[in-house]
Amino acid sequence: MFYEHFHQLGKLWKNRNLRVSEMGIGYFWFFGGTVMLMTIQMAKEISGGGDDFSSVGAVLMAWMSGGTVLGGILASVICRRHIRMNVSVAGGVLMAASCAALAAVSMASPVFNALLMAAGISAALFLVPLNAFFQDRADNDKRGDMIAAGNLVDCALGLLAVGFQYAMMLVIPPSWQFVVMGILSLFMAWAVFRFSRAASGSR
């Protein structure tokens, strides 16, 4: 079973449509994991390491998670009749813009919480069309295998997020970490834009 999982991944990687869309899906989990870990660091700084550290962290995570739920609902409504890859592109751009704004706003400001929610909304807008495209383009008889392979990529990028955020924490403050995530998100939006234009003419 362990070997078969990587065999499935090899099949996924040979299909450009599935490979590129899965890279976008995996980035969502990387982005979400990194920012969620950043909220722990931010909670320590906001609370000064006091007794309310856990409650501050829970509030920050709730804003981010709540935004993701709302964004998922919004993206599902927009894409209910047709997979709209431009929604993913817009989501990626908004992720970058949210991160830029988060880098410039005080963590203690109520606006910061609203921007965390905006980051969650935009991340979900980025994810939903890519996820729908991935499942639509997978062959019917291999869809389960491709989803399993995609889950392997998602888990790997989730693990990478732990090490990536830890490395950033050692050298730069949260504000600059948001700058890094904004640059990565803008790059992913550009990659999805180019991919969507190429994929629109093929099935």
mmCIF file of C-alpha atoms in Angstrom:
data_model
loop_
_atom_site.group_PDB
_atom_site.id
_atom_site.type_symbol
_atom_site.label_atom_id
_atom_site.label_comp_id
_atom_site.label_asym_id
_atom_site.label_seq_id
_atom_site.Cartn_x
_atom_site.Cartn_y
_atom_site.Cartn_z
ATOM 1 C CA MET A 1 0.000 0.000 0.000
ATOM 2 C CA PHE A 2 2.888 2.346 0.834
ATOM 3 C CA TYR A 3 4.505 1.734 -2.565
ATOM 4 C CA GLU A 4 1.196 2.064 -4.414
ATOM 5 C CA HIS A 5 0.655 5.546 -2.975
ATOM 6 C CA PHE A 6 3.811 6.794 -4.690
ATOM 7 C CA HIS A 7 2.901 4.902 -7.859
ATOM 8 C CA GLN A 8 -0.347 6.897 -7.904
ATOM 9 C CA LEU A 9 1.664 10.082 -7.423
ATOM 10 C CA GLY A 10 3.772 9.219 -10.460
ATOM 11 C CA LYS A 11 0.645 8.859 -12.594
ATOM 12 C CA LEU A 12 -0.682 12.194 -11.346
ATOM 13 C CA TRP A 13 2.604 13.949 -12.124
ATOM 14 C CA LYS A 14 2.540 12.783 -15.760
ATOM 15 C CA ASN A 15 -0.754 14.615 -16.339
ATOM 16 C CA ARG A 16 -0.062 18.346 -16.677
ATOM 17 C CA ASN A 17 -3.616 19.436 -15.854
ATOM 18 C CA LEU A 18 -3.668 17.388 -12.667
ATOM 19 C CA ARG A 19 -0.089 18.232 -11.747
ATOM 20 C CA VAL A 20 -0.482 22.000 -11.960
ATOM 21 C CA SER A 21 -3.905 22.102 -10.330
ATOM 22 C CA GLU A 22 -2.615 19.913 -7.487
ATOM 23 C CA MET A 23 0.319 22.284 -7.001
ATOM 24 C CA GLY A 24 -2.241 25.031 -6.430
ATOM 25 C CA ILE A 25 -4.312 22.878 -4.084
ATOM 26 C CA GLY A 26 -1.181 21.915 -2.171
ATOM 27 C CA TYR A 27 -0.220 25.579 -1.882
ATOM 28 C CA PHE A 28 -3.522 26.263 -0.140
ATOM 29 C CA TRP A 29 -2.603 23.767 2.582
ATOM 30 C CA PHE A 30 0.932 25.148 2.755
ATOM 31 C CA PHE A 31 -0.382 28.708 3.065
ATOM 32 C CA GLY A 32 -3.021 27.797 5.630
ATOM 33 C CA GLY A 33 -0.594 25.738 7.721
ATOM 34 C CA THR A 34 2.044 28.461 7.685
ATOM 35 C CA VAL A 35 -0.341 31.269 8.640
ATOM 36 C CA MET A 36 -1.970 29.171 11.365
ATOM 37 C CA LEU A 37 1.461 28.567 12.892
ATOM 38 C CA MET A 38 2.201 32.266 12.576
ATOM 39 C CA THR A 39 -0.879 32.998 14.712
ATOM 40 C CA ILE A 40 0.754 31.081 17.576
ATOM 41 C CA GLN A 41 3.847 33.274 17.360
ATOM 42 C CA MET A 42 1.675 36.389 17.065
ATOM 43 C CA ALA A 43 -0.420 35.349 20.074
ATOM 44 C CA LYS A 44 2.753 35.089 22.175
ATOM 45 C CA GLU A 45 3.815 38.585 21.127
ATOM 46 C CA ILE A 46 0.377 40.143 21.651
ATOM 47 C CA SER A 47 -0.118 38.560 25.076
ATOM 48 C CA GLY A 48 3.500 38.940 26.128
ATOM 49 C CA GLY A 49 3.485 35.242 26.939
ATOM 50 C CA GLY A 50 0.833 35.813 29.614
ATOM 51 C CA ASP A 51 -2.019 33.627 30.796
ATOM 52 C CA ASP A 52 -4.286 34.769 27.967
ATOM 53 C CA PHE A 53 -1.882 33.470 25.298
ATOM 54 C CA SER A 54 -4.090 30.510 24.359
ATOM 55 C CA SER A 55 -7.272 32.586 24.115
ATOM 56 C CA VAL A 56 -5.565 35.203 21.926
ATOM 57 C CA GLY A 57 -4.271 32.458 19.643
ATOM 58 C CA ALA A 58 -7.716 30.857 19.455
ATOM 59 C CA VAL A 59 -9.282 34.168 18.443
ATOM 60 C CA LEU A 60 -6.730 34.724 15.678
ATOM 61 C CA MET A 61 -7.244 31.185 14.355
ATOM 62 C CA ALA A 62 -11.019 31.627 14.496
ATOM 63 C CA TRP A 63 -10.873 34.734 12.298
ATOM 64 C CA MET A 64 -8.727 32.921 9.750
ATOM 65 C CA SER A 65 -10.816 29.717 9.821
ATOM 66 C CA GLY A 66 -14.095 31.614 9.700
ATOM 67 C CA GLY A 67 -12.910 33.463 6.636
ATOM 68 C CA THR A 68 -12.000 30.175 4.969
ATOM 69 C CA VAL A 69 -15.503 28.827 5.562
ATOM 70 C CA LEU A 70 -17.134 31.969 4.178
ATOM 71 C CA GLY A 71 -14.805 31.982 1.187
ATOM 72 C CA GLY A 72 -15.598 28.352 0.469
ATOM 73 C CA ILE A 73 -19.318 29.072 0.440
ATOM 74 C CA LEU A 74 -18.834 32.123 -1.784
ATOM 75 C CA ALA A 75 -16.627 30.239 -4.254
ATOM 76 C CA SER A 76 -19.091 27.340 -4.392
ATOM 77 C CA VAL A 77 -21.941 29.720 -5.234
ATOM 78 C CA ILE A 78 -19.906 31.459 -7.944
ATOM 79 C CA CYS A 79 -18.784 28.151 -9.475
ATOM 80 C CA ARG A 80 -22.044 26.221 -9.025
ATOM 81 C CA ARG A 81 -22.726 26.055 -12.793
ATOM 82 C CA HIS A 82 -19.233 26.302 -14.234
ATOM 83 C CA ILE A 83 -15.641 25.926 -13.019
ATOM 84 C CA ARG A 84 -14.315 29.476 -13.082
ATOM 85 C CA MET A 85 -10.539 29.462 -12.890
ATOM 86 C CA ASN A 86 -10.483 33.254 -12.843
ATOM 87 C CA VAL A 87 -11.881 32.962 -9.320
ATOM 88 C CA SER A 88 -8.712 31.098 -8.327
ATOM 89 C CA VAL A 89 -6.573 33.792 -9.922
ATOM 90 C CA ALA A 90 -8.503 36.510 -8.089
ATOM 91 C CA GLY A 91 -8.192 34.528 -4.861
ATOM 92 C CA GLY A 92 -4.427 34.312 -5.252
ATOM 93 C CA VAL A 93 -4.136 38.051 -5.892
ATOM 94 C CA LEU A 94 -6.337 38.787 -2.875
ATOM 95 C CA MET A 95 -4.198 36.441 -0.743
ATOM 96 C CA ALA A 96 -1.154 38.501 -1.713
ATOM 97 C CA ALA A 97 -2.974 41.773 -1.028
ATOM 98 C CA SER A 98 -4.241 40.519 2.362
ATOM 99 C CA CYS A 99 -0.733 39.488 3.371
ATOM 100 C CA ALA A 100 0.652 42.884 2.342
ATOM 101 C CA ALA A 101 -2.006 44.614 4.429
ATOM 102 C CA LEU A 102 -1.385 42.297 7.398
ATOM 103 C CA ALA A 103 2.310 43.175 7.233
ATOM 104 C CA ALA A 104 1.467 46.875 7.561
ATOM 105 C CA VAL A 105 -1.171 46.731 10.336
ATOM 106 C CA SER A 106 -0.574 46.354 14.079
ATOM 107 C CA MET A 107 -1.363 42.865 15.370
ATOM 108 C CA ALA A 108 -3.315 44.425 18.255
ATOM 109 C CA SER A 109 -5.658 46.305 15.913
ATOM 110 C CA PRO A 110 -9.214 45.050 15.224
ATOM 111 C CA VAL A 111 -8.435 45.660 11.545
ATOM 112 C CA PHE A 112 -5.806 42.925 11.802
ATOM 113 C CA ASN A 113 -8.498 40.370 12.666
ATOM 114 C CA ALA A 114 -10.608 41.484 9.705
ATOM 115 C CA LEU A 115 -7.596 41.113 7.422
ATOM 116 C CA LEU A 116 -6.982 37.600 8.748
ATOM 117 C CA MET A 117 -10.561 36.796 7.771
ATOM 118 C CA ALA A 118 -9.940 38.332 4.343
ATOM 119 C CA ALA A 119 -6.878 36.100 3.947
ATOM 120 C CA GLY A 120 -9.016 33.074 4.790
ATOM 121 C CA ILE A 121 -11.741 34.105 2.321
ATOM 122 C CA SER A 122 -9.247 34.668 -0.476
ATOM 123 C CA ALA A 123 -7.478 31.360 0.213
ATOM 124 C CA ALA A 124 -10.778 29.502 -0.155
ATOM 125 C CA LEU A 125 -11.546 31.388 -3.372
ATOM 126 C CA PHE A 126 -8.167 30.212 -4.615
ATOM 127 C CA LEU A 127 -8.780 26.582 -3.619
ATOM 128 C CA VAL A 128 -12.337 25.721 -4.643
ATOM 129 C CA PRO A 129 -12.095 26.104 -8.452
ATOM 130 C CA LEU A 130 -8.725 24.310 -8.512
ATOM 131 C CA ASN A 131 -10.162 21.438 -6.508
ATOM 132 C CA ALA A 132 -13.182 21.213 -8.824
ATOM 133 C CA PHE A 133 -10.945 21.358 -11.904
ATOM 134 C CA PHE A 134 -8.737 18.581 -10.514
ATOM 135 C CA GLN A 135 -11.673 16.239 -9.946
ATOM 136 C CA ASP A 136 -13.265 17.156 -13.282
ATOM 137 C CA ARG A 137 -10.133 16.402 -15.305
ATOM 138 C CA ALA A 138 -9.276 13.121 -13.562
ATOM 139 C CA ASP A 139 -10.396 10.022 -15.508
ATOM 140 C CA ASN A 140 -13.486 8.418 -14.011
ATOM 141 C CA ASP A 141 -11.783 5.087 -13.419
ATOM 142 C CA LYS A 142 -8.716 6.694 -11.828
ATOM 143 C CA ARG A 143 -10.276 9.569 -9.881
ATOM 144 C CA GLY A 144 -9.857 7.828 -6.522
ATOM 145 C CA ASP A 145 -6.192 7.123 -7.215
ATOM 146 C CA MET A 146 -5.572 10.722 -8.261
ATOM 147 C CA ILE A 147 -7.295 12.118 -5.175
ATOM 148 C CA ALA A 148 -5.217 9.803 -2.986
ATOM 149 C CA ALA A 149 -2.044 10.990 -4.707
ATOM 150 C CA GLY A 150 -3.146 14.598 -4.290
ATOM 151 C CA ASN A 151 -3.703 14.014 -0.581
ATOM 152 C CA LEU A 152 -0.117 12.798 -0.327
ATOM 153 C CA VAL A 153 1.086 16.071 -1.859
ATOM 154 C CA ASP A 154 -1.165 18.087 0.479
ATOM 155 C CA CYS A 155 0.178 16.290 3.548
ATOM 156 C CA ALA A 156 3.777 16.743 2.411
ATOM 157 C CA LEU A 157 3.261 20.475 1.920
ATOM 158 C CA GLY A 158 1.522 20.691 5.278
ATOM 159 C CA LEU A 159 4.627 19.187 6.879
ATOM 160 C CA LEU A 160 6.820 21.551 4.880
ATOM 161 C CA ALA A 161 4.813 24.476 6.255
ATOM 162 C CA VAL A 162 5.911 23.539 9.787
ATOM 163 C CA GLY A 163 9.604 23.688 8.950
ATOM 164 C CA PHE A 164 9.177 26.741 6.715
ATOM 165 C CA GLN A 165 7.405 28.807 9.365
ATOM 166 C CA TYR A 166 9.870 27.709 12.035
ATOM 167 C CA ALA A 167 12.765 28.834 9.836
ATOM 168 C CA MET A 168 11.088 32.197 9.204
ATOM 169 C CA MET A 169 10.373 32.622 12.918
ATOM 170 C CA LEU A 170 14.098 32.332 13.667
ATOM 171 C CA VAL A 171 15.110 35.169 11.358
ATOM 172 C CA ILE A 172 12.206 37.559 10.683
ATOM 173 C CA PRO A 173 9.183 38.955 12.598
ATOM 174 C CA PRO A 174 5.563 38.093 11.651
ATOM 175 C CA SER A 175 5.179 41.263 9.573
ATOM 176 C CA TRP A 176 7.960 40.162 7.224
ATOM 177 C CA GLN A 177 6.657 36.609 7.247
ATOM 178 C CA PHE A 178 3.438 38.007 5.762
ATOM 179 C CA VAL A 179 5.516 39.749 3.097
ATOM 180 C CA VAL A 180 7.085 36.405 2.171
ATOM 181 C CA MET A 181 3.688 34.691 2.018
ATOM 182 C CA GLY A 182 2.321 37.551 -0.077
ATOM 183 C CA ILE A 183 5.111 37.173 -2.632
ATOM 184 C CA LEU A 184 4.565 33.402 -2.812
ATOM 185 C CA SER A 185 0.808 33.914 -3.222
ATOM 186 C CA LEU A 186 1.304 36.413 -6.025
ATOM 187 C CA PHE A 187 3.585 33.954 -7.802
ATOM 188 C CA MET A 188 0.965 31.203 -7.447
ATOM 189 C CA ALA A 189 -1.760 33.526 -8.798
ATOM 190 C CA TRP A 190 0.412 34.211 -11.848
ATOM 191 C CA ALA A 191 1.112 30.488 -12.317
ATOM 192 C CA VAL A 192 -2.599 29.624 -12.135
ATOM 193 C CA PHE A 193 -3.424 32.464 -14.553
ATOM 194 C CA ARG A 194 -0.986 31.114 -17.141
ATOM 195 C CA PHE A 195 -2.149 27.553 -16.564
ATOM 196 C CA SER A 196 -5.842 28.438 -16.849
ATOM 197 C CA ARG A 197 -5.296 30.144 -20.183
ATOM 198 C CA ALA A 198 -3.500 27.072 -21.550
ATOM 199 C CA ALA A 199 -6.025 24.622 -20.070
ATOM 200 C CA SER A 200 -9.113 26.469 -21.330
ATOM 201 C CA GLY A 201 -8.544 25.163 -24.824
ATOM 202 C CA SER A 202 -7.951 21.519 -23.869
ATOM 203 C CA ARG A 203 -9.869 18.742 -22.161
#
